[in-house]
PDB file of C-alpha atoms in Angstrom:
ATOM      1  CA  MET N   1      34.118  -6.986 -15.514  1.00 68.00           C
ATOM      2  CA  ILE N   2      32.383 -10.154 -14.272  1.00 74.00           C
ATOM      3  CA  GLY N   3      33.668  -9.511 -10.747  1.00 76.00           C
ATOM      4  CA  LYS N   4      32.304  -5.982 -10.814  1.00 77.00           C
ATOM      5  CA  LEU N   5      28.957  -7.278 -12.046  1.00 74.00           C
ATOM      6  CA  CYS N   6      28.779  -9.903  -9.289  1.00 79.00           C
ATOM      7  CA  SER N   7      29.695  -7.277  -6.702  1.00 79.00           C
ATOM      8  CA  ALA N   8      27.020  -4.893  -7.983  1.00 76.00           C
ATOM      9  CA  LEU N   9      24.391  -7.644  -7.945  1.00 78.00           C
ATOM     10  CA  SER N  10      25.364  -8.704  -4.422  1.00 83.00           C
ATOM     11  CA  HIS N  11      25.090  -5.097  -3.271  1.00 80.00           C
ATOM     12  CA  ARG N  12      21.659  -4.795  -4.916  1.00 79.00           C
ATOM     13  CA  ILE N  13      20.423  -8.040  -3.311  1.00 82.00           C
ATOM     14  CA  GLU N  14      21.558  -6.795   0.084  1.00 85.00           C
ATOM     15  CA  ALA N  15      19.680  -3.523  -0.468  1.00 81.00           C
ATOM     16  CA  TYR N  16      16.499  -5.439  -1.372  1.00 83.00           C
ATOM     17  CA  LYS N  17      16.858  -7.569   1.758  1.00 87.00           C
ATOM     18  CA  ASN N  18      17.174  -4.428   3.894  1.00 86.00           C
ATOM     19  CA  VAL N  19      14.059  -2.889   2.350  1.00 84.00           C
ATOM     20  CA  HIS N  20      12.146  -6.142   2.774  1.00 85.00           C
ATOM     21  CA  SER N  21      13.192  -6.501   6.417  1.00 87.00           C
ATOM     22  CA  LEU N  22      11.784  -3.053   7.146  1.00 88.00           C
ATOM     23  CA  PHE N  23       8.696  -2.944   4.900  1.00 90.00           C
ATOM     24  CA  GLY N  24       7.875  -6.608   4.236  1.00 89.00           C
ATOM     25  CA  PHE N  25       5.314  -6.878   7.015  1.00 91.00           C
ATOM     26  CA  LEU N  26       3.116  -4.322   5.208  1.00 89.00           C
ATOM     27  CA  VAL N  27       2.319  -6.880   2.519  1.00 87.00           C
ATOM     28  CA  GLU N  28       2.882 -10.115   4.439  1.00 86.00           C
ATOM     29  CA  PHE N  29       0.744  -9.323   7.488  1.00 85.00           C
ATOM     30  CA  PRO N  30      -2.181 -11.541   6.362  1.00 80.00           C
ATOM     31  CA  THR N  31       0.062 -14.589   6.779  1.00 83.00           C
ATOM     32  CA  MET N  32       2.022 -13.400   9.829  1.00 87.00           C
ATOM     33  CA  ASN N  33       1.224 -13.992  13.489  1.00 92.00           C
ATOM     34  CA  ASP N  34       0.449 -11.040  15.753  1.00 93.00           C
ATOM     35  CA  GLU N  35       3.800 -11.192  17.537  1.00 96.00           C
ATOM     36  CA  GLY N  36       5.740 -10.988  14.270  1.00 94.00           C
ATOM     37  CA  ILE N  37       3.617  -8.085  13.080  1.00 94.00           C
ATOM     38  CA  SER N  38       4.049  -6.270  16.400  1.00 94.00           C
ATOM     39  CA  THR N  39       7.825  -6.649  16.332  1.00 95.00           C
ATOM     40  CA  ALA N  40       8.127  -5.475  12.712  1.00 94.00           C
ATOM     41  CA  ALA N  41       5.677  -2.594  13.201  1.00 95.00           C
ATOM     42  CA  ALA N  42       7.490  -1.393  16.331  1.00 95.00           C
ATOM     43  CA  LYS N  43      10.803  -1.406  14.455  1.00 95.00           C
ATOM     44  CA  PHE N  44       9.193   0.492  11.570  1.00 95.00           C
ATOM     45  CA  GLN N  45       7.567   3.040  13.897  1.00 95.00           C
ATOM     46  CA  LYS N  46      10.861   3.652  15.668  1.00 94.00           C
ATOM     47  CA  ILE N  47      12.646   4.399  12.384  1.00 93.00           C
ATOM     48  CA  TYR N  48       9.817   6.570  11.015  1.00 93.00           C
ATOM     49  CA  SER N  49       8.805   8.141  14.332  1.00 93.00           C
ATOM     50  CA  ASP N  50       8.420  11.584  12.724  1.00 93.00           C
ATOM     51  CA  ASP N  51       5.747  10.228  10.368  1.00 93.00           C
ATOM     52  CA  ILE N  52       4.182   7.270  12.165  1.00 94.00           C
ATOM     53  CA  GLU N  53       2.456   7.628  15.539  1.00 94.00           C
ATOM     54  CA  PRO N  54       3.151   5.239  18.443  1.00 93.00           C
ATOM     55  CA  GLU N  55      -0.356   3.772  17.996  1.00 94.00           C
ATOM     56  CA  PHE N  56       0.825   2.107  14.783  1.00 95.00           C
ATOM     57  CA  VAL N  57       1.391  -1.315  16.356  1.00 95.00           C
ATOM     58  CA  PRO N  58      -2.176  -1.832  17.633  1.00 96.00           C
ATOM     59  CA  GLU N  59      -3.506  -0.120  14.499  1.00 96.00           C
ATOM     60  CA  ILE N  60      -1.847  -2.582  12.079  1.00 95.00           C
ATOM     61  CA  LEU N  61      -3.093  -5.501  14.203  1.00 94.00           C
ATOM     62  CA  GLN N  62      -6.620  -4.089  14.131  1.00 94.00           C
ATOM     63  CA  PHE N  63      -6.265  -3.515  10.374  1.00 93.00           C
ATOM     64  CA  LYS N  64      -5.311  -7.170   9.877  1.00 90.00           C
ATOM     65  CA  ASN N  65      -8.360  -8.325  11.838  1.00 88.00           C
ATOM     66  CA  PHE N  66     -10.657  -5.821  10.124  1.00 88.00           C
ATOM     67  CA  VAL N  67      -9.752  -6.679   6.550  1.00 81.00           C
ATOM     68  CA  GLY N  68      -9.519 -10.376   7.359  1.00 78.00           C
ATOM     69  CA  GLN N  69     -13.289 -10.364   7.751  1.00 80.00           C
ATOM     70  CA  PHE N  70     -13.763  -9.536   4.073  1.00 72.00           C
ATOM     71  CA  ASP N  71     -12.965 -12.233   1.537  1.00 61.00           C
ATOM     72  CA  GLU N  72     -13.095  -9.687  -1.273  1.00 61.00           C
ATOM     73  CA  PHE N  73     -10.303  -7.622   0.311  1.00 58.00           C
ATOM     74  CA  TRP N  74      -7.745 -10.291  -0.532  1.00 57.00           C
ATOM     75  CA  TYR N  75      -7.662 -13.933  -1.325  1.00 54.00           C
ATOM     76  CA  LYS N  76      -7.075 -15.941   1.809  1.00 55.00           C
ATOM     77  CA  HIS N  77      -3.400 -16.398   2.715  1.00 53.00           C
ATOM     78  CA  GLU N  78      -2.174 -14.566  -0.363  1.00 61.00           C
ATOM     79  CA  ILE N  79       0.395 -11.789  -0.190  1.00 61.00           C
ATOM     80  CA  LEU N  80      -0.837  -8.730  -2.050  1.00 72.00           C
ATOM     81  CA  GLN N  81       1.190  -6.000  -3.639  1.00 83.00           C
ATOM     82  CA  ALA N  82       1.538  -2.823  -1.568  1.00 86.00           C
ATOM     83  CA  TYR N  83      -0.211  -0.807  -4.267  1.00 88.00           C
ATOM     84  CA  ASP N  84      -3.246  -3.116  -4.140  1.00 86.00           C
ATOM     85  CA  ILE N  85      -3.521  -2.755  -0.373  1.00 88.00           C
ATOM     86  CA  TYR N  86      -3.057   1.022  -0.561  1.00 92.00           C
ATOM     87  CA  THR N  87      -5.682   1.336  -3.310  1.00 90.00           C
ATOM     88  CA  ARG N  88      -8.170  -0.690  -1.300  1.00 87.00           C
ATOM     89  CA  VAL N  89      -7.541   1.397   1.825  1.00 90.00           C
ATOM     90  CA  VAL N  90      -8.151   4.637  -0.092  1.00 93.00           C
ATOM     91  CA  ASN N  91     -11.067   3.389  -2.226  1.00 91.00           C
ATOM     92  CA  ASN N  92     -12.868   1.913   0.792  1.00 88.00           C
ATOM     93  CA  ARG N  93     -12.332   5.153   2.751  1.00 92.00           C
ATOM     94  CA  LEU N  94     -10.329   3.441   5.493  1.00 92.00           C
ATOM     95  CA  THR N  95      -7.746   6.222   5.678  1.00 93.00           C
ATOM     96  CA  SER N  96      -9.421   7.939   8.619  1.00 94.00           C
ATOM     97  CA  SER N  97      -9.744   4.643  10.503  1.00 94.00           C
ATOM     98  CA  PHE N  98      -6.185   3.487   9.780  1.00 95.00           C
ATOM     99  CA  PRO N  99      -4.156   6.661   9.142  1.00 95.00           C
ATOM    100  CA  ASN N 100      -0.777   5.197  10.091  1.00 95.00           C
ATOM    101  CA  VAL N 101      -1.289   2.160   7.856  1.00 95.00           C
ATOM    102  CA  GLU N 102      -2.019   4.475   4.941  1.00 95.00           C
ATOM    103  CA  ILE N 103       1.065   6.594   5.673  1.00 94.00           C
ATOM    104  CA  ALA N 104       3.296   3.513   6.005  1.00 95.00           C
ATOM    105  CA  LEU N 105       2.061   2.157   2.675  1.00 94.00           C
ATOM    106  CA  ARG N 106       2.600   5.560   1.049  1.00 93.00           C
ATOM    107  CA  ILE N 107       6.187   5.694   2.358  1.00 92.00           C
ATOM    108  CA  TYR N 108       6.817   2.196   0.989  1.00 92.00           C
ATOM    109  CA  LEU N 109       5.327   3.030  -2.402  1.00 90.00           C
ATOM    110  CA  CYS N 110       7.426   6.200  -2.705  1.00 88.00           C
ATOM    111  CA  LEU N 111      10.764   4.431  -2.271  1.00 81.00           C
ATOM    112  CA  MET N 112      13.095   4.838  -5.209  1.00 72.00           C
ATOM    113  CA  ILE N 113      14.098   1.242  -5.859  1.00 65.00           C
ATOM    114  CA  THR N 114      15.680   0.488  -9.192  1.00 57.00           C
ATOM    115  CA  ASN N 115      17.780  -2.089 -10.975  1.00 55.00           C
ATOM    116  CA  ALA N 116      19.571   0.480 -13.128  1.00 55.00           C
ATOM    117  CA  THR N 117      23.058  -0.375 -11.842  1.00 52.00           C
ATOM    118  CA  GLY N 118      22.670  -4.070 -12.620  1.00 49.00           C
ATOM    119  CA  GLU N 119      21.028  -3.338 -15.963  1.00 52.00           C
ATOM    120  CA  ILE N 120      23.854  -0.996 -16.947  1.00 55.00           C
ATOM    121  CA  SER N 121      26.382  -3.691 -16.053  1.00 53.00           C
ATOM    122  CA  PHE N 122      24.546  -6.250 -18.180  1.00 54.00           C
ATOM    123  CA  SER N 123      24.312  -3.740 -21.026  1.00 59.00           C
ATOM    124  CA  LYS N 124      28.077  -3.100 -20.882  1.00 58.00           C
ATOM    125  CA  MET N 125      28.772  -6.821 -20.798  1.00 56.00           C
ATOM    126  CA  LYS N 126      26.559  -7.358 -23.850  1.00 60.00           C
ATOM    127  CA  HIS N 127      28.386  -4.547 -25.645  1.00 56.00           C
ATOM    128  CA  LEU N 128      31.790  -6.070 -24.835  1.00 55.00           C
ATOM    129  CA  LYS N 129      30.605  -9.465 -26.047  1.00 57.00           C
ATOM    130  CA  ASN N 130      29.481  -7.962 -29.340  1.00 60.00           C
ATOM    131  CA  VAL N 131      32.765  -6.085 -29.785  1.00 56.00           C
ATOM    132  CA  HIS N 132      34.787  -9.244 -29.167  1.00 56.00           C
ATOM    133  CA  ARG N 133      32.641 -11.230 -31.588  1.00 61.00           C
ATOM    134  CA  SER N 134      33.094  -8.687 -34.341  1.00 59.00           C
ATOM    135  CA  THR N 135      36.893  -8.587 -33.859  1.00 61.00           C
ATOM    136  CA  MET N 136      37.157 -12.378 -33.920  1.00 57.00           C
ATOM    137  CA  ALA N 137      35.491 -12.713 -37.320  1.00 54.00           C
TER     138      ALA N 137
END
């Protein structure tokens, strides 16, 4: 049971790493250099080429420079949550200026990421522990 739990958690961690490697730049771009952003955005655009236009790379760089001018957009050098960035893009009517950024954030926010497998494993382990305790008494 413990081995299965460790395997499930390792699999889940690997899945999170894969998601972060593809989408992480969307929330970390304030602290990234332009070359890192360009590389990550090009990889993202290639994978989502049906949804994201080729102009995405210069658009995300322009977005970084644009919002970097406004202290109220984010606290300096702080990584925001994707929902906060998306909300600010929509509320400030930046969707028409940065359409691919908005689409990329929407794709990221619509991902179905859950910990249900790990939580079920922990729940089963807790149940087994309780059963063994009651039989020992």
